[in-house]
XYZ file of C-alpha atoms in Angstrom:
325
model
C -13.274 -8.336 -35.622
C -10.539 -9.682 -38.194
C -9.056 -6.858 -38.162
C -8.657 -5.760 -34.422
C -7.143 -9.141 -33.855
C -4.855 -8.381 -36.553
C -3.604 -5.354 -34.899
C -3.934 -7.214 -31.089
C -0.833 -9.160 -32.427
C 0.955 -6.325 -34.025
C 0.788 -4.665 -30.788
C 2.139 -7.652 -29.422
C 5.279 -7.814 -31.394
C 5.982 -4.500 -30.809
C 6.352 -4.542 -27.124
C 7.939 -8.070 -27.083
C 5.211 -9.593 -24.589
C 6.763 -12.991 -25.092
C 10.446 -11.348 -23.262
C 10.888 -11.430 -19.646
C 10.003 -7.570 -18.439
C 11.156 -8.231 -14.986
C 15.388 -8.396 -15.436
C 15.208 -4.588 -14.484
C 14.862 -4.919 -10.507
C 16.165 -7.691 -8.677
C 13.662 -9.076 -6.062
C 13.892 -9.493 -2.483
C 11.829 -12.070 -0.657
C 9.828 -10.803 2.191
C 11.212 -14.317 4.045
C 14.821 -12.333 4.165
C 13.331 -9.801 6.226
C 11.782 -9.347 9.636
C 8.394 -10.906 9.409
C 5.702 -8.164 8.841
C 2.785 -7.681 12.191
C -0.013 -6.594 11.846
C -1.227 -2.479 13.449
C -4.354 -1.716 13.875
C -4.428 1.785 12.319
C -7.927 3.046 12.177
C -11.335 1.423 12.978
C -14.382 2.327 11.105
C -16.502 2.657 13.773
C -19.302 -0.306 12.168
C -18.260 0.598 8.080
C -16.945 -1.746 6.046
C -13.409 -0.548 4.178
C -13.538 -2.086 0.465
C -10.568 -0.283 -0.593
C -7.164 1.159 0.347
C -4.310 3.049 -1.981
C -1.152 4.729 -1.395
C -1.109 8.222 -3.269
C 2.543 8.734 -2.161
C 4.757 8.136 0.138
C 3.377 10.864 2.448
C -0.358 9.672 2.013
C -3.042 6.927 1.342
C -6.722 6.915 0.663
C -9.450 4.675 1.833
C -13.259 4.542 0.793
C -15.806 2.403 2.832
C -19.867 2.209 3.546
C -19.468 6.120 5.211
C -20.146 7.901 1.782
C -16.613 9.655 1.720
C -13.171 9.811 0.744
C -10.481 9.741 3.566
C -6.983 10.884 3.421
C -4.661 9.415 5.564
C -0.718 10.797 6.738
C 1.660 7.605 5.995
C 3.673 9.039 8.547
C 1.675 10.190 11.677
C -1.391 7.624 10.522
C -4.114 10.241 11.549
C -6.610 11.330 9.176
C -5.887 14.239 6.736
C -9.013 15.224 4.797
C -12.217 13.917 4.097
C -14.119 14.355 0.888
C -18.019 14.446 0.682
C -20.086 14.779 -2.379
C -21.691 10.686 -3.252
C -25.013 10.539 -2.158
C -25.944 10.033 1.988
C -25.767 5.945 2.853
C -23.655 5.600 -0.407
C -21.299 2.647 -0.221
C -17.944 4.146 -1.944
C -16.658 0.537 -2.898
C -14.288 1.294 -5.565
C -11.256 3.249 -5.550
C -8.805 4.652 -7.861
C -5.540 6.944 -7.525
C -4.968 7.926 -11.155
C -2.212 10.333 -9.735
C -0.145 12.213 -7.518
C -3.415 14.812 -7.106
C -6.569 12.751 -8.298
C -8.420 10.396 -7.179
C -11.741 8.642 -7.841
C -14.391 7.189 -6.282
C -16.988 4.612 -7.627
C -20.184 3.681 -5.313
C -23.529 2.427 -4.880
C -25.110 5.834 -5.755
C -23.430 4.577 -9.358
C -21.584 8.239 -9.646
C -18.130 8.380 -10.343
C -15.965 11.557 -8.330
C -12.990 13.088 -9.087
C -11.435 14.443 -6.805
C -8.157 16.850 -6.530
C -6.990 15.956 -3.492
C -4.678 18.865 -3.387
C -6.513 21.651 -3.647
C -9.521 19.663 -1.952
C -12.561 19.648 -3.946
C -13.923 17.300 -6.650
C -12.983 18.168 -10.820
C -16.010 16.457 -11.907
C -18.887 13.848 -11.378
C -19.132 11.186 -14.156
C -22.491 9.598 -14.742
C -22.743 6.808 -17.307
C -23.545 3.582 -15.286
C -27.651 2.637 -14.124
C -25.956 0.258 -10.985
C -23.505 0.179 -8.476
C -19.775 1.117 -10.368
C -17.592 -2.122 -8.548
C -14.229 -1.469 -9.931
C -12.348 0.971 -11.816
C -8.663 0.660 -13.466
C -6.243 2.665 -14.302
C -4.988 3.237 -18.437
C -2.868 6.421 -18.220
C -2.550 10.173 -16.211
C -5.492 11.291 -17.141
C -7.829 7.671 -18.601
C -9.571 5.341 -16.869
C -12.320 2.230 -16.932
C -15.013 1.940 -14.971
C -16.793 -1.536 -14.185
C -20.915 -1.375 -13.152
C -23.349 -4.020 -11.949
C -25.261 -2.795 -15.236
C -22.494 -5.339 -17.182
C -20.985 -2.271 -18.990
C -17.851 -0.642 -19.131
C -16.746 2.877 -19.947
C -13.531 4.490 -20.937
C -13.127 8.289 -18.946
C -11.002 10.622 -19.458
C -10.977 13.620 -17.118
C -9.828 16.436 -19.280
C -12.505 16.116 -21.225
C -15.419 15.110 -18.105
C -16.847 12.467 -20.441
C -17.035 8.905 -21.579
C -14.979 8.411 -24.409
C -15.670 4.790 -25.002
C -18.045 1.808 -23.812
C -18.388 -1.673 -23.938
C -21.064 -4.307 -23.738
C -21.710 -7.849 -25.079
C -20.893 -10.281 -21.200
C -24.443 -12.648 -21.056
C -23.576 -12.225 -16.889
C -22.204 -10.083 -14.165
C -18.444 -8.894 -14.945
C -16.809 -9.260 -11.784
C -13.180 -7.503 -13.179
C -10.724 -6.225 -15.371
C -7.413 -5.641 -15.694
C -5.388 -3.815 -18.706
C -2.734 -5.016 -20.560
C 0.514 -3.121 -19.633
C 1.745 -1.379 -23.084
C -1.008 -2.126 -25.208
C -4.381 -0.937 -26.053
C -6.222 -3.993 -24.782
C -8.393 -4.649 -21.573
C -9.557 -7.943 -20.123
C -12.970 -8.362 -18.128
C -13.782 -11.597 -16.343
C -17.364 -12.295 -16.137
C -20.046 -14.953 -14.343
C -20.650 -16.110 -18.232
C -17.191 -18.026 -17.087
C -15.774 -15.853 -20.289
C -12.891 -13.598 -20.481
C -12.596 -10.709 -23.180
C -10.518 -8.883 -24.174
C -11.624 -5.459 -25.413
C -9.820 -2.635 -27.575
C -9.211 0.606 -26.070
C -9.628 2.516 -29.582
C -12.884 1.553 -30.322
C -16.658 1.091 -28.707
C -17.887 -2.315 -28.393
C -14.587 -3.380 -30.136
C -14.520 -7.076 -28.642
C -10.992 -8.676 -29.576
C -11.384 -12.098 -28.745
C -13.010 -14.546 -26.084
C -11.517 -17.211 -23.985
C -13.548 -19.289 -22.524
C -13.157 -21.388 -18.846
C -12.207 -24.436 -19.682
C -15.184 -27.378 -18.882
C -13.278 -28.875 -15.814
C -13.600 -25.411 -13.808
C -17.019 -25.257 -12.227
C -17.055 -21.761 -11.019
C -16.562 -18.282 -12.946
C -13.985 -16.274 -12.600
C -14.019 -13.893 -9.353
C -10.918 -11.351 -10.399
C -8.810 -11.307 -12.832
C -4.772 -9.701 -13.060
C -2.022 -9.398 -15.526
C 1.254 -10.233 -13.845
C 3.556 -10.658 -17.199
C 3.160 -9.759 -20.354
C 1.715 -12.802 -21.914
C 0.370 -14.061 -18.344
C -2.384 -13.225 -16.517
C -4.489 -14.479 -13.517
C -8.096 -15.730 -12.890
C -9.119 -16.250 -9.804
C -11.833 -18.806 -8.835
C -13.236 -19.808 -5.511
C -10.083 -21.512 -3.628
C -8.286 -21.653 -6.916
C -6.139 -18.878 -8.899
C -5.766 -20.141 -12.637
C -2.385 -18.885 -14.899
C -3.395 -17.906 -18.287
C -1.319 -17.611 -21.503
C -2.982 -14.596 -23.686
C -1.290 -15.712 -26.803
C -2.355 -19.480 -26.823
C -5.464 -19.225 -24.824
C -4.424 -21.867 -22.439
C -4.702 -22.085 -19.162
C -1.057 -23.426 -17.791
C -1.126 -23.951 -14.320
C -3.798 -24.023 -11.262
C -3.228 -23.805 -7.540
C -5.077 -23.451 -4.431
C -4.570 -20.226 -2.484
C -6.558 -19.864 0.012
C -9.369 -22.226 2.039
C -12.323 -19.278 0.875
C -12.989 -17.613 -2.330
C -9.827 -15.470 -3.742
C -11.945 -12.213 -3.623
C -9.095 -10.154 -5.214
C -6.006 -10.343 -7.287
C -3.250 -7.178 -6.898
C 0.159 -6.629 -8.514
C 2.233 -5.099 -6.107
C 5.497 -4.616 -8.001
C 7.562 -5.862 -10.924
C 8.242 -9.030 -9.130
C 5.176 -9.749 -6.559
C 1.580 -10.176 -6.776
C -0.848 -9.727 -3.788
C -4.333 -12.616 -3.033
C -7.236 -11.139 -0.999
C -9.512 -13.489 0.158
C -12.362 -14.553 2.018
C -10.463 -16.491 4.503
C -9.756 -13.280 6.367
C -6.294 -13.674 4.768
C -3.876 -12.186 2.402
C -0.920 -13.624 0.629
C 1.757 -12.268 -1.958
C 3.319 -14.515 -4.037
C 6.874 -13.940 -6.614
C 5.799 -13.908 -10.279
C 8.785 -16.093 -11.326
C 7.978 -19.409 -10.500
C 4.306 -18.499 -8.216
C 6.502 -19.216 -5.132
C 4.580 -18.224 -2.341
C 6.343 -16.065 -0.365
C 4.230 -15.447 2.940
C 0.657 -16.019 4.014
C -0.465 -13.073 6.654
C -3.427 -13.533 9.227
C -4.780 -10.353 11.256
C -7.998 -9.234 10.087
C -11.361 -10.750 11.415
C -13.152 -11.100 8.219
C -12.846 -10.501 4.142
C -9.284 -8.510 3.317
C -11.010 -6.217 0.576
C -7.854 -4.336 -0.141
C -4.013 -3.570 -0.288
C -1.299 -1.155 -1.047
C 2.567 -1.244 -0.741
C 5.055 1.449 -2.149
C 8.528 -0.896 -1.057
C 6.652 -4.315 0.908
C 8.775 -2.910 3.306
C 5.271 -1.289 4.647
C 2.303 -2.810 3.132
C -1.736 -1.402 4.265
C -4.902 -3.367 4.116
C -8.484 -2.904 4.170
C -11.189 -5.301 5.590
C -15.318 -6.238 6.120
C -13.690 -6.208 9.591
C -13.972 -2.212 9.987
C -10.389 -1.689 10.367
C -7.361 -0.663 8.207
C -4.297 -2.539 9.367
C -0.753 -1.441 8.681
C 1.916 -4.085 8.154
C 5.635 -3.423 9.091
């Protein structure tokens, strides 16, 4: 433990977390541009979306309660492909594009796919979770975690078709996780109303625990890193700013009049709040200026995906993907 929070602060010098990453791009507000509308691109015919991802400019993938793996063309908007291969009545509810070629699926039937969307057939099926997998995150190319209801957490990494690491020790349902951007860290958020943060080298290798401070009633929901030394809890109405290196929570605001069901980093600059006020808003990092709150969906926004904000996508309870430009 000493010494895996010994090297959690070498790693932290050595990527100068406490420097502002974000002098690379400049950002442009969403309120200089025409105001984005809502298109109703596909409905689900009675399925719930949970998730939607661009792959690439040309294409973007959606999983829902139908048990597959769609495909979509970014530029007619009709479906592609569809992949089948979770178990009938499976709800796919997590959603991962690793890279240009694979994706991966996480669902009810608590199987992880891999699929090469390319040449149109899965690589592998990962087993490793007893319960529904909720969430999985990307660490590199070819590594990724998974999240369960079962309160554990694996490392994967596809050229080998295994588990290379896992991680247990939240007393309650983890709800999220995000990794830290040039390090070998992870945070989960968890209904224990902890956060931990976990090392990518080792099993079980807990780095250190943060707890929700007294005054905040309800556990953390989701959880994002948006700088650095910054990240994001989110918690009912409320998102909370954390600083990693002091443990302190620095600033709260409401977001939305429901539960903020989902935090997203967007870009460099911009950060994305789903929530269960049929809303969605994206905020600029500098400063958590809100830049635009957008209504069009008829229930939970479950998920979101922009290559430019020029064009963003988003997924709902509502049945329908929606297409924003």
């Amino acid at each position: 433990m000493f010494d895996l929070e010994i090297n959690f602060k070498q790693i932290l010098n050595n990527y100068d977390v406490f420097a502002n990453p974000f002098n690379h791009q400049k950002f442009m507000s969403l309120n200089e541009q025409k105001p984005l509308k809502p298109v109703l691109l596909s409905e689900q015919s009675g399925h719930w979306v949970f998730d939607v991802q661009y792959v690439n400019s040309d294409y973007f993938a959606s999983c829902s309660t139908e048990s597959s793996l769609k495909i979509w063309n970014s530029h007619t908007l009709k479906l592609e492909k569809e992949f089948f291969g979770h178990e009938t009545n499976t709800m796919i509810n997590s959603l991962l594009v690793l890279n240009s070629n694979i994706v991966v699926t996480g669902g009810s039937d608590s199987n992880i796919f891999v699929w090469d969307i390319k040449k149109g057939n899965y690589v592998c099926i990962l087993t490793g979770h007893n319960e529904w997998v909720t969430k999985l995150v990307k660490v590199s190319d070819w590594e990724f975690l998974s999240l369960g209801n079962d309160r554990v957490v694996n490392l994967w990494n596809i050229l080998k078709k295994k588990s290379v690491a896992h991680y247990i020790g939240h007393k309650g349902k983890i709800n999220d996780m995000t990794h830290l951007r040039y390090t070998d860290i992870f945070l989960t958020c968890s209904d224990d109303k902890t956060i931990r943060g976990w090392s990518l080298l080792e099993s079980n290798a807990c780095v250190f625990i943060y707890n929700v401070p007294i005054n905040i009633s309800t556990s953390p929901q989701s959880i994002l890193q948006i700088k650095d030394d910054y990240f994001l809890t989110g918690h009912q109405h409320y998102i909370l700013v954390w600083k990693i290196s002091t443990a302190q929570v620095m600033k709260q605001f409401k977001a939305h009049n429901d539960y903020v069901s989902g935090l997203k980093l967007m870009n460099g600059d911009c950060f994305a709040s789903l929530s269960l006020d049929k809303t969605f808003s994206l905020y600029q990092i500098e400063g958590l200026k809100l830049i635009a709150n957008f209504n069009g969906h008829q229930n939970q926004v479950t998920g979101i995906s922009s290559l430019d904000l020029n064009t963003i996508i988003t997924s709902s309870l509502d049945h329908t993907i929606k297409i924003w430009k």
